[in-house]
Short mmCIF file of C-alpha atoms and ligand atoms in Angstrom, two decimals:
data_model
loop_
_atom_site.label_atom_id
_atom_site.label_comp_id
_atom_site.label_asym_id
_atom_site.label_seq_id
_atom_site.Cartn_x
_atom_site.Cartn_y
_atom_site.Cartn_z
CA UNK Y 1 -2.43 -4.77 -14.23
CA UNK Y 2 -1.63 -2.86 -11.00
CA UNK Y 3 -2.19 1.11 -11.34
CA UNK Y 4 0.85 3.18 -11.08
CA UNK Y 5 1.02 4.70 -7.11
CA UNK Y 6 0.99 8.31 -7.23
CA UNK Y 7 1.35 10.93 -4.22
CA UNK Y 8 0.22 13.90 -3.62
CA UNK Y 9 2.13 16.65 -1.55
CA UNK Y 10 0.26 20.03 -0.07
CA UNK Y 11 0.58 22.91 2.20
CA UNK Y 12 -2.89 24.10 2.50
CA UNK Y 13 -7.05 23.87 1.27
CA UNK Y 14 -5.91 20.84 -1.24
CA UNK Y 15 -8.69 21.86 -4.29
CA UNK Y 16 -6.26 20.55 -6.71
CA UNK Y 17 -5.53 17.50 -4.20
CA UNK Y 18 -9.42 16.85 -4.57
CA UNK Y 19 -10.03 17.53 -8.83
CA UNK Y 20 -6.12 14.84 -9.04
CA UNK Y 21 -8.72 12.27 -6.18
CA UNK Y 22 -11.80 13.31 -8.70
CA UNK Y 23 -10.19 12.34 -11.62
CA UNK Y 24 -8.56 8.82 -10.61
CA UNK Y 25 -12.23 7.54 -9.04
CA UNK Y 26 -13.76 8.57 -12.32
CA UNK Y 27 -11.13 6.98 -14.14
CA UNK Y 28 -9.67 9.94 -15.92
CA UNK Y 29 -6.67 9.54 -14.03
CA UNK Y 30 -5.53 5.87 -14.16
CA UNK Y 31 -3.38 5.83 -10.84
CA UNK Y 32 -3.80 5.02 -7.45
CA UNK Y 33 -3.57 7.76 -5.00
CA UNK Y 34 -0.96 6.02 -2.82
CA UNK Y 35 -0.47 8.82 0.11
CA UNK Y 36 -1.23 12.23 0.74
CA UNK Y 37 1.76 14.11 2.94
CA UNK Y 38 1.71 17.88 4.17
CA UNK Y 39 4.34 19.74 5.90
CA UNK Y 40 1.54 21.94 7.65
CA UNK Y 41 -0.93 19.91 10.16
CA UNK Y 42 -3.72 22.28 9.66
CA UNK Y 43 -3.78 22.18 6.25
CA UNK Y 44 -7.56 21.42 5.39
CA UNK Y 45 -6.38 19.18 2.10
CA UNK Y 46 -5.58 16.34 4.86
CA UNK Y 47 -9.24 16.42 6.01
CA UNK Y 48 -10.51 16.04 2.70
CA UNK Y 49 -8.34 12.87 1.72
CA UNK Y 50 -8.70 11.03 4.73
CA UNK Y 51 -12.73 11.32 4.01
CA UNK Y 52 -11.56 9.65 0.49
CA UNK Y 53 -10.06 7.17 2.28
CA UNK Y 54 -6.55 8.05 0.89
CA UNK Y 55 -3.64 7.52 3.41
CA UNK Y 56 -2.20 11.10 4.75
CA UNK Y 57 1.03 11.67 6.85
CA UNK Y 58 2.21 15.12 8.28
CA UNK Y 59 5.79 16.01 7.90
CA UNK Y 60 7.07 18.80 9.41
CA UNK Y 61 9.97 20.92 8.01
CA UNK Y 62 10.45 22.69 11.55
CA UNK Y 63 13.47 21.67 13.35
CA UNK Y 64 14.93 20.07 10.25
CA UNK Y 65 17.09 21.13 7.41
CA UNK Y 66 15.61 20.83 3.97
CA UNK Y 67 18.01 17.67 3.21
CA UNK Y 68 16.52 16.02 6.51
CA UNK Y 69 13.12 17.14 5.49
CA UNK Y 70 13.39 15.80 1.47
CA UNK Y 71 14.96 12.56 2.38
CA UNK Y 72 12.20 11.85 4.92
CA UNK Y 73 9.83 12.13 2.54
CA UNK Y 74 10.99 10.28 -0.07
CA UNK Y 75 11.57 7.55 2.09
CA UNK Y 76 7.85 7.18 2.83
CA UNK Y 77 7.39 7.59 -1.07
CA UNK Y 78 10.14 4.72 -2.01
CA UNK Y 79 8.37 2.35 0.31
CA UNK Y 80 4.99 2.94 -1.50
CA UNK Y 81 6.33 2.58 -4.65
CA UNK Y 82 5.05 5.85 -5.67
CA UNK Y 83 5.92 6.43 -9.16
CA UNK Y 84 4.49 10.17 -9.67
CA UNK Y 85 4.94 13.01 -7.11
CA UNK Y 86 2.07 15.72 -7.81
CA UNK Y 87 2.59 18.81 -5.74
CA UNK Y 88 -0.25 20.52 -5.36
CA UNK Y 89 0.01 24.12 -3.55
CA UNK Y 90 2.92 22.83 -1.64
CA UNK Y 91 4.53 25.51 -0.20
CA UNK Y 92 8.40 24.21 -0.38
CA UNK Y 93 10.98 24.26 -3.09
CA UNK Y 94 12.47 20.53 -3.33
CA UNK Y 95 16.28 20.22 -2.51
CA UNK Y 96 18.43 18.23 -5.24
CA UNK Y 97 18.07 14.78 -3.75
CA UNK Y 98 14.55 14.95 -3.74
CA UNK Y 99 14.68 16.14 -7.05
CA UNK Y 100 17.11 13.50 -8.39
CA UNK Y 101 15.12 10.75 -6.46
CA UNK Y 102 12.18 11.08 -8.80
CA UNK Y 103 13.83 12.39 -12.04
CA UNK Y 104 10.91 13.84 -14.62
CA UNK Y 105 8.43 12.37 -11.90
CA UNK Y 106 7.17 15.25 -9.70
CA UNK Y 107 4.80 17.95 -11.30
CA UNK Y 108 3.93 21.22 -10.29
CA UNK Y 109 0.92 23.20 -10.71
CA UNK Y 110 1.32 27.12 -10.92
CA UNK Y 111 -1.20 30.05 -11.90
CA UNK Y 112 0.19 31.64 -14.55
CA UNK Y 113 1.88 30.89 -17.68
CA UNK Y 114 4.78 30.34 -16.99
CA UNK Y 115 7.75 31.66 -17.48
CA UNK Y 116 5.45 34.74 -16.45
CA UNK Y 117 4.78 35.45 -13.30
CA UNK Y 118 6.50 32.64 -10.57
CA UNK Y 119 6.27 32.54 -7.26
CA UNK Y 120 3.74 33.93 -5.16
CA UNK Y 121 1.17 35.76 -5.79
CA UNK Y 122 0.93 34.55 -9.34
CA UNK Y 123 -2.76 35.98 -10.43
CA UNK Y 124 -1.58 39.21 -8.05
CA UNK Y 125 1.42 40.11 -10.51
CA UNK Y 126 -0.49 39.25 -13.61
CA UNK Y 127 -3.09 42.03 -12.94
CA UNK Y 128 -0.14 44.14 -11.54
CA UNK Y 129 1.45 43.54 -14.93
CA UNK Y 130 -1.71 44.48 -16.59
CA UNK Y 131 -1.36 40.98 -19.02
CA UNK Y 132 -4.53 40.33 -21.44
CA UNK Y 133 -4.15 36.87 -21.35
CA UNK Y 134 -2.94 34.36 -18.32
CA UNK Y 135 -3.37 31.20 -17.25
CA UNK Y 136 -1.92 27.98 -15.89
CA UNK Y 137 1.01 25.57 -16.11
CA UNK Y 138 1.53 21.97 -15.44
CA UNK Y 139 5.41 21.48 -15.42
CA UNK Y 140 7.75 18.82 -14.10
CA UNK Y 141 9.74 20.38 -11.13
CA UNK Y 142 13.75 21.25 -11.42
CA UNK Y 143 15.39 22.61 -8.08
CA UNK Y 144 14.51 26.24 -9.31
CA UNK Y 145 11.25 27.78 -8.20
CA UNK Y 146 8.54 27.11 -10.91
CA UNK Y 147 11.02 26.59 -13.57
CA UNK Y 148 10.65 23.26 -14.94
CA UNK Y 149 9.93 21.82 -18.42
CA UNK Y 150 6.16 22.44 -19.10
CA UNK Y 151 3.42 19.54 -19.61
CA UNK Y 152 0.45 21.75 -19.95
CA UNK Y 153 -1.22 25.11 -20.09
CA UNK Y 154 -4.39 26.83 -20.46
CA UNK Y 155 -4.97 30.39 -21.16
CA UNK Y 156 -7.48 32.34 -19.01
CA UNK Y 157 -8.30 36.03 -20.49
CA UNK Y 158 -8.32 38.86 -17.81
CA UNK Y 159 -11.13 40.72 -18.17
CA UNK Y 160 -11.50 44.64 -17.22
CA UNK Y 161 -13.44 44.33 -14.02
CA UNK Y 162 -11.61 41.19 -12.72
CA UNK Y 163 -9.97 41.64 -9.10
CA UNK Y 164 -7.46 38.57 -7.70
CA UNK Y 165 -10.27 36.81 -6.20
CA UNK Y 166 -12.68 36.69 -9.68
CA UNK Y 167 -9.32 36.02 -11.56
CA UNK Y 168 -7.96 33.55 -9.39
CA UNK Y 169 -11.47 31.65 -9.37
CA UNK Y 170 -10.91 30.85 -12.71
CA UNK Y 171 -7.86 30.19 -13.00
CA UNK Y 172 -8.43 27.95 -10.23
CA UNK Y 173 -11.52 26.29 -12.43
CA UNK Y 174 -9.02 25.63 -15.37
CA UNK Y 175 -5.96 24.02 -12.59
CA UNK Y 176 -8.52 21.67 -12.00
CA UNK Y 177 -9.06 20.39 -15.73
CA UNK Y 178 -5.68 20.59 -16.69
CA UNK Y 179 -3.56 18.72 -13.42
CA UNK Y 180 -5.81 15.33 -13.86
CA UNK Y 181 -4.45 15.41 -17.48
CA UNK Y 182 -1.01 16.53 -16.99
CA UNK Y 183 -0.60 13.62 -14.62
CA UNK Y 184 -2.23 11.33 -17.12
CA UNK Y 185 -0.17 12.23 -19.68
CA UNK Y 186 3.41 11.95 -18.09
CA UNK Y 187 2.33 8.62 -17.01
CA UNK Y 188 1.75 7.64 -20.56
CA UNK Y 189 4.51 4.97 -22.31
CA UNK Y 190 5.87 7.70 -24.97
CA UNK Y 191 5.98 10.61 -22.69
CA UNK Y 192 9.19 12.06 -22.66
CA UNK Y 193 11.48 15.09 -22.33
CA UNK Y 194 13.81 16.62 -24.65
CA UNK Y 195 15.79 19.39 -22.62
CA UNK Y 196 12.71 21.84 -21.95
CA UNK Y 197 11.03 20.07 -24.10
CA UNK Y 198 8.11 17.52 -23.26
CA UNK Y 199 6.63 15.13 -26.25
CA UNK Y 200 3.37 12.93 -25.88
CA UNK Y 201 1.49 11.18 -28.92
CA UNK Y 202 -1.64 11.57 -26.99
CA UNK Y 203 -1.06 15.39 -26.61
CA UNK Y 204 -0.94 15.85 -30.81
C1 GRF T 301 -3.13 26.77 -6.66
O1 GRF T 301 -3.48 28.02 -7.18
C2 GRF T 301 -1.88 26.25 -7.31
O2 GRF T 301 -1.75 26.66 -8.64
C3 GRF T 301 -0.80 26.89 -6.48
O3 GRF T 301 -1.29 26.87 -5.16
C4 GRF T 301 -2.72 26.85 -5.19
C5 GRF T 301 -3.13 25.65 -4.40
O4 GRF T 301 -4.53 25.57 -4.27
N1 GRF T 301 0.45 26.19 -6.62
P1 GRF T 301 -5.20 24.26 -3.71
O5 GRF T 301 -4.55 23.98 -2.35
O6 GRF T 301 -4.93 23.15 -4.69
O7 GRF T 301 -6.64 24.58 -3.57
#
């Protein structure tokens, strides 16, 4: 049986990019990494997939409106019959038609638990905020920034003599664990979403 295609969208170093690559070649992930498309040319992610082999494209939102820019890409995702769109520190918020092109089919990856903390800076405000407890968040991706119903999370405690950089790094550890099975699980037969809500046997 052919492998659902799945693509992968970034902005920058592309760790998650590698742990989503990880995960399908060790058969965690049952998918086939179908494309890997940036919006910034230097972004070090796109060296790292086209050692994997995987197929990368550069897409530049300069010069174009965020329509232009959304339908462009998910024209070179509709001819690879991509079924999942992973974003993985992409640095863009997706306009409605990209959104409604790939309905429940694009996840996001964000550092905290969200709804704490959105946007940038994520592990930055959580200190700020002086939380015990943060963490990560796979969630499918709505027009609003980080907003959309949640697939997974993991707690991370914050510990007294953490700074963003010790914090982040494991955070970052625990992004890596939890994105592979995110994606595995929305690409599961009984996954499915009830308003905010997302339901998976497998989860249970
Ligand atoms: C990660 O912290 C992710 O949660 C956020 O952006 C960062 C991307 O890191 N959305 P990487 O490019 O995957 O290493």
């Amino acid at each position: 049986m052919q492998k659902p295609k799945i693509a992968i969208l970034i902005s920058g170093r592309g760790s998650n990019l590698l742990a989503l690559l990880d995960a399908i070649r060790d058969g965690r992930l049952e998918a086939e990494a179908a494309v890997v498309i940036s919006n910034v040319e230097s972004a070090a992610g796109l060296v790292r997939a086209r050692e994997r082999g995987v197929e990368t494209l550069v897409i530049s939102h300069k010069n174009r409106t965020r329509e232009e820019h959304d339908r462009e890409i998910v024209a070179e995702l509709k001819r690879r019959d991509v079924e999942l769109v992973c974003l993985a520190g992409y640095m863009r918020l997706l306009g409605s038609f990209f959104v409604r092109s790939f309905e429940n089919r694009i996840l996001n990856i964000h550092p905290s638990l969200l709804p704490a903390f959105p946007g940038v800076d994520a592990q930055r405000q959580a200190l700020a905020h002086g939380v015990k407890i943060t963490g990560c968040t796979v969630h499918l991706v709505d027009e609003q920034l980080d907003h959309g119903p949640i697939v997974l999370q993991r707690a991370v405690e914050v510990l007294d003599h953490d700074t963003v950089e010790s914090l982040s790094a494991r955070i970052l550890e625990q992004e890596h664990h939890i994105y592979p099975e995110a994606a595995a699980l929305v690409l599961k037969k009984d996954f499915r979403v009830d308003g905010r809500r997302t339901f998976c046997q497998d989860r249970d």
